[in-house]
């Protein structure tokens, strides 16, 4: 269960959501798309087109050559950094990991129709039985759980019972869960009238995922949820929690320190299935940027201080950025230190 905190305007989180579904189509997995905001048919029509291996290799090769050129030019000026080791933000050589997608093109309808997919559009579902309520949660969540449970049991994804159908993977994508469109009020104030519907839904959903051949991604407008207790429960009920912070409309959009990036990626929680401890990543300082064709996530590196003038001008910005970056790694570093002892 991957829990994704949406950025302020939902642009980049929606892109990650589509990447997850597009990867399922390319791999031949079944899809289940649920939304109360956008019709699932329209979501599938907007999936990015997969890049061929040689095309992606050429994209990386050209970018690596350009970076190398810029790096050599900068070294002529910043002579005191010539002997320092080079830090690669992203791999310069092509390594095969999953598939890559061109955000400037849409996936062909023939490829979308090559897999079996199921849709859940809340406004259509509630029109059939608007007063339905089960598991002491709101009607939208109850109907969504019943629909997922029916697909898992009828389409051969239930791992707890022998299945006659050929086994496959079910990819579940739920868009903007917890928003007002789902009939939930956790985003309306500090003390919502029904604070437990979302956590009950995630608890039952995680049980369904554990006993089935399925994986799920959920996007949630976490910046609208003001109750910290609800967010802590939601985090504990998820396997992986990732937050996206966009620079659109913020001071960092014009800050020269972040001119090469469009936002930050915060890894709040890493999966620890069947283990007492979780794997600690080498770095948690990640940033993303949207290029002409590719969406990339890289290590965040602040630019070098090239002169005394720049040093005086950006001293406060560097201090604030260093404080922000160190706060993300502090908890993991302390936890790792205790585990070593």
mmCIF file of C-alpha atoms in Angstrom:
data_model
loop_
_atom_site.group_PDB
_atom_site.id
_atom_site.type_symbol
_atom_site.label_atom_id
_atom_site.label_comp_id
_atom_site.label_asym_id
_atom_site.label_seq_id
_atom_site.Cartn_x
_atom_site.Cartn_y
_atom_site.Cartn_z
ATOM 1 C CA UNK A 1 0.000 0.000 0.000
ATOM 2 C CA UNK A 2 1.719 3.168 -1.260
ATOM 3 C CA UNK A 3 0.393 6.385 0.288
ATOM 4 C CA UNK A 4 1.247 9.500 -1.737
ATOM 5 C CA UNK A 5 0.757 12.969 -0.285
ATOM 6 C CA UNK A 6 -0.404 15.230 -3.102
ATOM 7 C CA UNK A 7 1.375 18.439 -3.916
ATOM 8 C CA UNK A 8 -0.584 21.666 -3.457
ATOM 9 C CA UNK A 9 -2.121 21.702 -6.939
ATOM 10 C CA UNK A 10 -2.088 17.931 -7.520
ATOM 11 C CA UNK A 11 -0.056 18.186 -10.739
ATOM 12 C CA UNK A 12 2.931 15.960 -9.984
ATOM 13 C CA UNK A 13 1.120 13.489 -7.725
ATOM 14 C CA UNK A 14 -1.361 12.916 -10.547
ATOM 15 C CA UNK A 15 1.596 12.236 -12.846
ATOM 16 C CA UNK A 16 3.006 9.597 -10.493
ATOM 17 C CA UNK A 17 -0.455 8.076 -10.279
ATOM 18 C CA UNK A 18 -0.542 7.727 -14.061
ATOM 19 C CA UNK A 19 2.971 6.265 -14.140
ATOM 20 C CA UNK A 20 1.823 3.510 -11.787
ATOM 21 C CA UNK A 21 -1.114 2.634 -14.049
ATOM 22 C CA UNK A 22 0.960 2.872 -17.235
ATOM 23 C CA UNK A 23 3.528 0.452 -15.824
ATOM 24 C CA UNK A 24 0.712 -1.994 -15.139
ATOM 25 C CA UNK A 25 -0.463 -1.844 -18.749
ATOM 26 C CA UNK A 26 3.045 -2.368 -20.146
ATOM 27 C CA UNK A 27 3.596 -5.328 -17.794
ATOM 28 C CA UNK A 28 0.224 -6.874 -18.691
ATOM 29 C CA UNK A 29 -1.344 -6.464 -15.233
ATOM 30 C CA UNK A 30 -5.042 -5.955 -14.567
ATOM 31 C CA UNK A 31 -6.072 -2.478 -13.428
ATOM 32 C CA UNK A 32 -8.639 -1.111 -11.005
ATOM 33 C CA UNK A 33 -9.009 2.674 -11.172
ATOM 34 C CA UNK A 34 -11.146 4.519 -8.612
ATOM 35 C CA UNK A 35 -11.864 8.234 -8.452
ATOM 36 C CA UNK A 36 -14.436 10.748 -7.278
ATOM 37 C CA UNK A 37 -12.832 13.632 -9.156
ATOM 38 C CA UNK A 38 -12.133 12.453 -12.698
ATOM 39 C CA UNK A 39 -13.787 9.653 -14.629
ATOM 40 C CA UNK A 40 -11.478 6.579 -14.857
ATOM 41 C CA UNK A 41 -12.005 6.432 -18.633
ATOM 42 C CA UNK A 42 -10.469 9.904 -18.960
ATOM 43 C CA UNK A 43 -7.580 8.954 -16.663
ATOM 44 C CA UNK A 44 -6.656 5.992 -18.859
ATOM 45 C CA UNK A 45 -6.803 8.148 -21.979
ATOM 46 C CA UNK A 46 -4.185 10.490 -20.474
ATOM 47 C CA UNK A 47 -1.573 7.843 -19.596
ATOM 48 C CA UNK A 48 1.953 8.619 -20.895
ATOM 49 C CA UNK A 49 3.377 6.623 -23.791
ATOM 50 C CA UNK A 50 6.190 4.158 -23.030
ATOM 51 C CA UNK A 51 9.661 4.963 -24.322
ATOM 52 C CA UNK A 52 11.606 2.374 -26.277
ATOM 53 C CA UNK A 53 14.836 1.201 -24.668
ATOM 54 C CA UNK A 54 17.088 2.726 -27.316
ATOM 55 C CA UNK A 55 15.154 6.012 -27.201
ATOM 56 C CA UNK A 56 15.584 6.317 -23.446
ATOM 57 C CA UNK A 57 19.263 5.378 -23.701
ATOM 58 C CA UNK A 58 19.775 8.159 -26.249
ATOM 59 C CA UNK A 59 17.945 10.650 -24.017
ATOM 60 C CA UNK A 60 20.224 9.799 -21.089
ATOM 61 C CA UNK A 61 23.318 9.807 -23.289
ATOM 62 C CA UNK A 62 22.606 13.275 -24.665
ATOM 63 C CA UNK A 63 21.847 14.620 -21.221
ATOM 64 C CA UNK A 64 25.004 13.095 -19.753
ATOM 65 C CA UNK A 65 27.116 14.647 -22.526
ATOM 66 C CA UNK A 66 25.563 18.064 -21.939
ATOM 67 C CA UNK A 67 26.141 17.808 -18.199
ATOM 68 C CA UNK A 68 29.757 16.787 -18.746
ATOM 69 C CA UNK A 69 30.300 19.807 -21.010
ATOM 70 C CA UNK A 70 28.784 22.183 -18.475
ATOM 71 C CA UNK A 71 30.816 20.578 -15.716
ATOM 72 C CA UNK A 72 34.100 21.078 -17.585
ATOM 73 C CA UNK A 73 33.237 24.719 -18.278
ATOM 74 C CA UNK A 74 32.391 25.343 -14.647
ATOM 75 C CA UNK A 75 35.649 23.749 -13.519
ATOM 76 C CA UNK A 76 37.578 26.346 -15.486
ATOM 77 C CA UNK A 77 36.033 28.969 -13.219
ATOM 78 C CA UNK A 78 35.693 27.071 -9.954
ATOM 79 C CA UNK A 79 39.317 25.874 -9.891
ATOM 80 C CA UNK A 80 39.256 25.049 -6.187
ATOM 81 C CA UNK A 81 36.673 22.301 -6.779
ATOM 82 C CA UNK A 82 38.662 20.459 -9.453
ATOM 83 C CA UNK A 83 40.087 17.847 -7.087
ATOM 84 C CA UNK A 84 36.798 17.079 -5.381
ATOM 85 C CA UNK A 85 35.033 13.782 -6.277
ATOM 86 C CA UNK A 86 32.175 14.033 -8.731
ATOM 87 C CA UNK A 87 28.747 13.275 -7.288
ATOM 88 C CA UNK A 88 26.236 11.832 -9.713
ATOM 89 C CA UNK A 89 22.676 13.015 -9.094
ATOM 90 C CA UNK A 90 21.287 10.423 -11.503
ATOM 91 C CA UNK A 91 22.829 7.481 -13.393
ATOM 92 C CA UNK A 92 24.645 8.601 -16.534
ATOM 93 C CA UNK A 93 24.615 5.101 -18.008
ATOM 94 C CA UNK A 94 21.407 3.405 -18.985
ATOM 95 C CA UNK A 95 20.319 0.779 -16.466
ATOM 96 C CA UNK A 96 17.193 -1.237 -17.063
ATOM 97 C CA UNK A 97 14.672 -0.813 -14.244
ATOM 98 C CA UNK A 98 11.046 -1.156 -15.188
ATOM 99 C CA UNK A 99 9.929 1.053 -18.041
ATOM 100 C CA UNK A 100 10.192 4.744 -18.840
ATOM 101 C CA UNK A 101 7.574 7.053 -20.292
ATOM 102 C CA UNK A 102 7.315 10.114 -22.503
ATOM 103 C CA UNK A 103 5.106 12.668 -20.762
ATOM 104 C CA UNK A 104 4.693 14.620 -24.012
ATOM 105 C CA UNK A 105 2.819 11.767 -25.705
ATOM 106 C CA UNK A 106 -0.273 9.721 -24.815
ATOM 107 C CA UNK A 107 -0.406 5.945 -24.729
ATOM 108 C CA UNK A 108 -2.031 4.409 -27.800
ATOM 109 C CA UNK A 109 -5.633 3.143 -27.394
ATOM 110 C CA UNK A 110 -4.578 -0.278 -28.727
ATOM 111 C CA UNK A 111 -2.081 -0.692 -25.883
ATOM 112 C CA UNK A 112 -4.627 0.431 -23.281
ATOM 113 C CA UNK A 113 -7.149 -2.107 -24.550
ATOM 114 C CA UNK A 114 -4.596 -4.939 -24.398
ATOM 115 C CA UNK A 115 -5.184 -5.431 -20.655
ATOM 116 C CA UNK A 116 -8.289 -5.944 -18.568
ATOM 117 C CA UNK A 117 -9.257 -3.018 -16.396
ATOM 118 C CA UNK A 118 -12.068 -2.137 -13.996
ATOM 119 C CA UNK A 119 -13.311 1.315 -13.048
ATOM 120 C CA UNK A 120 -15.039 2.858 -10.041
ATOM 121 C CA UNK A 121 -16.509 6.334 -10.418
ATOM 122 C CA UNK A 122 -18.106 7.374 -7.139
ATOM 123 C CA UNK A 123 -20.861 9.571 -8.587
ATOM 124 C CA UNK A 124 -22.094 6.742 -10.807
ATOM 125 C CA UNK A 125 -21.949 4.184 -7.994
ATOM 126 C CA UNK A 126 -23.876 6.304 -5.506
ATOM 127 C CA UNK A 127 -26.668 6.880 -8.007
ATOM 128 C CA UNK A 128 -27.610 3.196 -7.735
ATOM 129 C CA UNK A 129 -27.714 2.911 -3.936
ATOM 130 C CA UNK A 130 -26.987 6.265 -2.268
ATOM 131 C CA UNK A 131 -27.888 5.273 1.308
ATOM 132 C CA UNK A 132 -25.679 2.204 1.594
ATOM 133 C CA UNK A 133 -23.406 2.107 4.663
ATOM 134 C CA UNK A 134 -21.216 -0.714 5.990
ATOM 135 C CA UNK A 135 -18.282 -1.249 8.356
ATOM 136 C CA UNK A 136 -19.286 1.982 10.155
ATOM 137 C CA UNK A 137 -17.852 4.196 7.424
ATOM 138 C CA UNK A 138 -19.303 6.515 4.828
ATOM 139 C CA UNK A 139 -21.117 5.218 1.779
ATOM 140 C CA UNK A 140 -18.378 6.009 -0.745
ATOM 141 C CA UNK A 141 -15.675 4.073 1.109
ATOM 142 C CA UNK A 142 -18.007 1.134 1.768
ATOM 143 C CA UNK A 143 -18.964 0.776 -1.882
ATOM 144 C CA UNK A 144 -15.329 1.070 -2.967
ATOM 145 C CA UNK A 145 -14.254 -1.692 -0.573
ATOM 146 C CA UNK A 146 -17.043 -3.971 -1.757
ATOM 147 C CA UNK A 147 -16.074 -3.366 -5.371
ATOM 148 C CA UNK A 148 -12.388 -4.152 -4.697
ATOM 149 C CA UNK A 149 -13.308 -7.261 -2.729
ATOM 150 C CA UNK A 150 -15.557 -8.486 -5.535
ATOM 151 C CA UNK A 151 -12.849 -8.014 -8.176
ATOM 152 C CA UNK A 152 -10.246 -9.812 -6.044
ATOM 153 C CA UNK A 153 -12.464 -12.825 -5.402
ATOM 154 C CA UNK A 154 -14.059 -13.146 -8.843
ATOM 155 C CA UNK A 155 -11.062 -12.368 -11.079
ATOM 156 C CA UNK A 156 -8.613 -14.804 -9.500
ATOM 157 C CA UNK A 157 -6.484 -12.523 -7.315
ATOM 158 C CA UNK A 158 -7.365 -14.101 -3.950
ATOM 159 C CA UNK A 159 -4.223 -15.788 -2.656
ATOM 160 C CA UNK A 160 -5.917 -17.472 0.314
ATOM 161 C CA UNK A 161 -8.022 -19.801 -1.888
ATOM 162 C CA UNK A 162 -7.101 -21.979 -4.873
ATOM 163 C CA UNK A 163 -7.864 -20.247 -8.151
ATOM 164 C CA UNK A 164 -8.711 -21.902 -11.452
ATOM 165 C CA UNK A 165 -7.820 -18.851 -13.547
ATOM 166 C CA UNK A 166 -4.226 -18.027 -14.561
ATOM 167 C CA UNK A 167 -2.613 -15.863 -11.906
ATOM 168 C CA UNK A 168 -1.897 -12.216 -12.569
ATOM 169 C CA UNK A 169 -1.307 -8.997 -10.630
ATOM 170 C CA UNK A 170 -4.017 -6.450 -9.851
ATOM 171 C CA UNK A 171 -2.910 -2.824 -9.706
ATOM 172 C CA UNK A 172 -5.313 -0.633 -7.725
ATOM 173 C CA UNK A 173 -5.188 3.141 -8.099
ATOM 174 C CA UNK A 174 -7.345 5.412 -5.913
ATOM 175 C CA UNK A 175 -7.274 9.134 -6.673
ATOM 176 C CA UNK A 176 -7.626 11.938 -4.078
ATOM 177 C CA UNK A 177 -8.934 9.735 -1.272
ATOM 178 C CA UNK A 178 -10.101 11.681 1.776
ATOM 179 C CA UNK A 179 -11.222 14.729 -0.193
ATOM 180 C CA UNK A 180 -14.667 16.266 0.164
ATOM 181 C CA UNK A 181 -15.690 14.609 -3.125
ATOM 182 C CA UNK A 182 -15.603 11.234 -1.351
ATOM 183 C CA UNK A 183 -18.046 12.516 1.274
ATOM 184 C CA UNK A 184 -15.303 12.747 3.910
ATOM 185 C CA UNK A 185 -14.808 15.777 6.138
ATOM 186 C CA UNK A 186 -11.247 15.192 7.372
ATOM 187 C CA UNK A 187 -10.076 18.045 5.133
ATOM 188 C CA UNK A 188 -12.684 20.501 6.415
ATOM 189 C CA UNK A 189 -11.265 21.306 9.877
ATOM 190 C CA UNK A 190 -9.346 20.224 12.959
ATOM 191 C CA UNK A 191 -12.292 18.303 14.437
ATOM 192 C CA UNK A 192 -14.174 16.447 11.668
ATOM 193 C CA UNK A 193 -17.485 14.812 12.493
ATOM 194 C CA UNK A 194 -16.366 11.445 11.086
ATOM 195 C CA UNK A 195 -12.599 11.158 11.762
ATOM 196 C CA UNK A 196 -12.473 7.344 11.580
ATOM 197 C CA UNK A 197 -13.897 6.530 8.132
ATOM 198 C CA UNK A 198 -10.575 7.016 6.355
ATOM 199 C CA UNK A 199 -8.562 4.964 8.845
ATOM 200 C CA UNK A 200 -11.143 2.160 8.875
ATOM 201 C CA UNK A 201 -11.080 2.067 5.093
ATOM 202 C CA UNK A 202 -7.277 1.770 5.025
ATOM 203 C CA UNK A 203 -7.332 -0.939 7.698
ATOM 204 C CA UNK A 204 -9.772 -3.110 5.733
ATOM 205 C CA UNK A 205 -7.997 -2.360 2.439
ATOM 206 C CA UNK A 206 -4.633 -3.426 3.817
ATOM 207 C CA UNK A 207 -6.185 -6.715 4.906
ATOM 208 C CA UNK A 208 -7.464 -7.284 1.366
ATOM 209 C CA UNK A 209 -4.031 -6.498 -0.087
ATOM 210 C CA UNK A 210 -2.250 -8.877 2.299
ATOM 211 C CA UNK A 211 -4.234 -11.909 1.171
ATOM 212 C CA UNK A 212 -4.360 -11.095 -2.542
ATOM 213 C CA UNK A 213 -2.017 -10.661 -5.515
ATOM 214 C CA UNK A 214 -2.479 -6.922 -5.658
ATOM 215 C CA UNK A 215 -0.725 -3.612 -5.071
ATOM 216 C CA UNK A 216 -2.330 -0.241 -4.439
ATOM 217 C CA UNK A 217 -1.380 3.414 -4.742
ATOM 218 C CA UNK A 218 -3.457 6.132 -3.079
ATOM 219 C CA UNK A 219 -3.119 9.885 -3.492
ATOM 220 C CA UNK A 220 -4.401 12.013 -0.618
ATOM 221 C CA UNK A 221 -4.543 15.833 -0.286
ATOM 222 C CA UNK A 222 -2.579 15.657 2.972
ATOM 223 C CA UNK A 223 -1.917 19.420 3.007
ATOM 224 C CA UNK A 224 -5.638 19.927 3.669
ATOM 225 C CA UNK A 225 -5.795 17.517 6.639
ATOM 226 C CA UNK A 226 -5.121 19.712 9.678
ATOM 227 C CA UNK A 227 -5.551 17.026 12.329
ATOM 228 C CA UNK A 228 -2.100 15.529 12.977
ATOM 229 C CA UNK A 229 -3.531 12.518 14.813
ATOM 230 C CA UNK A 230 -5.399 11.423 11.673
ATOM 231 C CA UNK A 231 -2.231 11.751 9.564
ATOM 232 C CA UNK A 232 -0.254 9.648 12.062
ATOM 233 C CA UNK A 233 -2.861 6.885 11.932
ATOM 234 C CA UNK A 234 -2.955 6.982 8.142
ATOM 235 C CA UNK A 235 0.845 6.725 8.028
ATOM 236 C CA UNK A 236 0.859 3.731 10.363
ATOM 237 C CA UNK A 237 -1.752 1.979 8.201
ATOM 238 C CA UNK A 238 0.346 2.401 5.022
ATOM 239 C CA UNK A 239 3.393 0.463 3.904
ATOM 240 C CA UNK A 240 5.151 3.286 2.087
ATOM 241 C CA UNK A 241 4.507 7.009 2.529
ATOM 242 C CA UNK A 242 5.887 9.540 0.045
ATOM 243 C CA UNK A 243 5.182 13.277 -0.009
ATOM 244 C CA UNK A 244 5.548 15.658 -2.948
ATOM 245 C CA UNK A 245 6.283 19.340 -2.360
ATOM 246 C CA UNK A 246 5.901 21.511 -5.450
ATOM 247 C CA UNK A 247 7.689 24.841 -5.828
ATOM 248 C CA UNK A 248 4.735 26.364 -7.706
ATOM 249 C CA UNK A 249 3.552 29.477 -5.898
ATOM 250 C CA UNK A 250 6.260 29.254 -3.192
ATOM 251 C CA UNK A 251 9.419 31.276 -2.536
ATOM 252 C CA UNK A 252 11.586 28.402 -3.741
ATOM 253 C CA UNK A 253 10.202 28.790 -7.258
ATOM 254 C CA UNK A 254 12.389 31.895 -7.706
ATOM 255 C CA UNK A 255 15.190 30.792 -5.375
ATOM 256 C CA UNK A 256 18.393 30.253 -7.417
ATOM 257 C CA UNK A 257 19.338 27.337 -5.150
ATOM 258 C CA UNK A 258 16.469 25.287 -6.608
ATOM 259 C CA UNK A 259 16.497 26.578 -10.179
ATOM 260 C CA UNK A 260 17.144 23.095 -11.625
ATOM 261 C CA UNK A 261 14.206 21.431 -9.832
ATOM 262 C CA UNK A 262 10.426 21.669 -9.711
ATOM 263 C CA UNK A 263 9.876 20.229 -6.242
ATOM 264 C CA UNK A 264 11.048 18.002 -3.393
ATOM 265 C CA UNK A 265 10.325 14.345 -2.641
ATOM 266 C CA UNK A 266 9.925 13.460 1.047
ATOM 267 C CA UNK A 267 10.209 9.739 1.881
ATOM 268 C CA UNK A 268 8.382 9.510 5.212
ATOM 269 C CA UNK A 269 8.166 5.736 5.492
ATOM 270 C CA UNK A 270 9.771 2.746 3.754
ATOM 271 C CA UNK A 271 8.081 -0.706 3.549
ATOM 272 C CA UNK A 272 9.122 -3.183 6.243
ATOM 273 C CA UNK A 273 7.036 -6.239 5.387
ATOM 274 C CA UNK A 274 7.980 -9.421 7.308
ATOM 275 C CA UNK A 275 10.854 -7.605 9.047
ATOM 276 C CA UNK A 276 11.487 -6.004 12.429
ATOM 277 C CA UNK A 277 13.449 -3.103 10.958
ATOM 278 C CA UNK A 278 13.274 -1.226 7.679
ATOM 279 C CA UNK A 279 15.977 -0.521 5.148
ATOM 280 C CA UNK A 280 17.571 2.897 5.557
ATOM 281 C CA UNK A 281 18.263 4.692 2.299
ATOM 282 C CA UNK A 282 21.622 6.361 1.645
ATOM 283 C CA UNK A 283 19.939 9.732 1.217
ATOM 284 C CA UNK A 284 16.524 11.215 1.851
ATOM 285 C CA UNK A 285 17.284 14.530 0.162
ATOM 286 C CA UNK A 286 15.493 13.992 -3.141
ATOM 287 C CA UNK A 287 14.151 16.440 -5.700
ATOM 288 C CA UNK A 288 12.212 16.014 -8.926
ATOM 289 C CA UNK A 289 12.054 17.894 -12.187
ATOM 290 C CA UNK A 290 9.875 17.622 -15.260
ATOM 291 C CA UNK A 291 11.831 17.853 -18.491
ATOM 292 C CA UNK A 292 10.504 18.023 -22.016
ATOM 293 C CA UNK A 293 9.828 14.275 -22.098
ATOM 294 C CA UNK A 294 10.993 12.735 -18.824
ATOM 295 C CA UNK A 295 10.025 13.043 -15.177
ATOM 296 C CA UNK A 296 13.116 12.355 -13.058
ATOM 297 C CA UNK A 297 13.827 12.073 -9.329
ATOM 298 C CA UNK A 298 17.393 12.954 -8.345
ATOM 299 C CA UNK A 299 19.536 13.574 -5.317
ATOM 300 C CA UNK A 300 19.317 17.168 -4.190
ATOM 301 C CA UNK A 301 22.661 18.994 -4.271
ATOM 302 C CA UNK A 302 23.043 22.660 -3.429
ATOM 303 C CA UNK A 303 25.260 24.624 -5.855
ATOM 304 C CA UNK A 304 28.857 25.419 -4.753
ATOM 305 C CA UNK A 305 29.764 28.770 -3.244
ATOM 306 C CA UNK A 306 31.883 30.379 -5.982
ATOM 307 C CA UNK A 307 32.650 33.808 -4.515
ATOM 308 C CA UNK A 308 32.521 35.876 -1.373
ATOM 309 C CA UNK A 309 29.684 37.968 -2.839
ATOM 310 C CA UNK A 310 27.555 34.900 -3.451
ATOM 311 C CA UNK A 311 28.491 33.638 0.001
ATOM 312 C CA UNK A 312 27.208 36.767 1.725
ATOM 313 C CA UNK A 313 24.079 36.968 -0.449
ATOM 314 C CA UNK A 314 22.987 33.374 -0.017
ATOM 315 C CA UNK A 315 24.170 32.697 3.524
ATOM 316 C CA UNK A 316 20.673 32.771 4.990
ATOM 317 C CA UNK A 317 19.208 30.715 2.135
ATOM 318 C CA UNK A 318 21.911 28.059 2.512
ATOM 319 C CA UNK A 319 21.391 27.890 6.258
ATOM 320 C CA UNK A 320 17.648 27.473 5.865
ATOM 321 C CA UNK A 321 18.057 24.823 3.166
ATOM 322 C CA UNK A 322 20.629 22.900 5.205
ATOM 323 C CA UNK A 323 18.297 22.933 8.195
ATOM 324 C CA UNK A 324 15.430 21.622 6.058
ATOM 325 C CA UNK A 325 17.537 18.820 4.576
ATOM 326 C CA UNK A 326 19.067 17.753 7.897
ATOM 327 C CA UNK A 327 15.647 17.568 9.570
ATOM 328 C CA UNK A 328 14.561 14.884 7.117
ATOM 329 C CA UNK A 329 17.565 12.666 7.838
ATOM 330 C CA UNK A 330 17.879 13.234 11.573
ATOM 331 C CA UNK A 331 15.274 10.707 12.690
ATOM 332 C CA UNK A 332 16.590 7.976 10.401
ATOM 333 C CA UNK A 333 20.194 8.605 11.484
ATOM 334 C CA UNK A 334 19.285 8.422 15.185
ATOM 335 C CA UNK A 335 17.299 5.229 14.616
ATOM 336 C CA UNK A 336 20.186 3.652 12.733
ATOM 337 C CA UNK A 337 22.615 4.593 15.496
ATOM 338 C CA UNK A 338 20.489 2.860 18.140
ATOM 339 C CA UNK A 339 20.173 -0.228 15.960
ATOM 340 C CA UNK A 340 23.960 -0.403 15.558
ATOM 341 C CA UNK A 341 24.382 -0.375 19.327
#
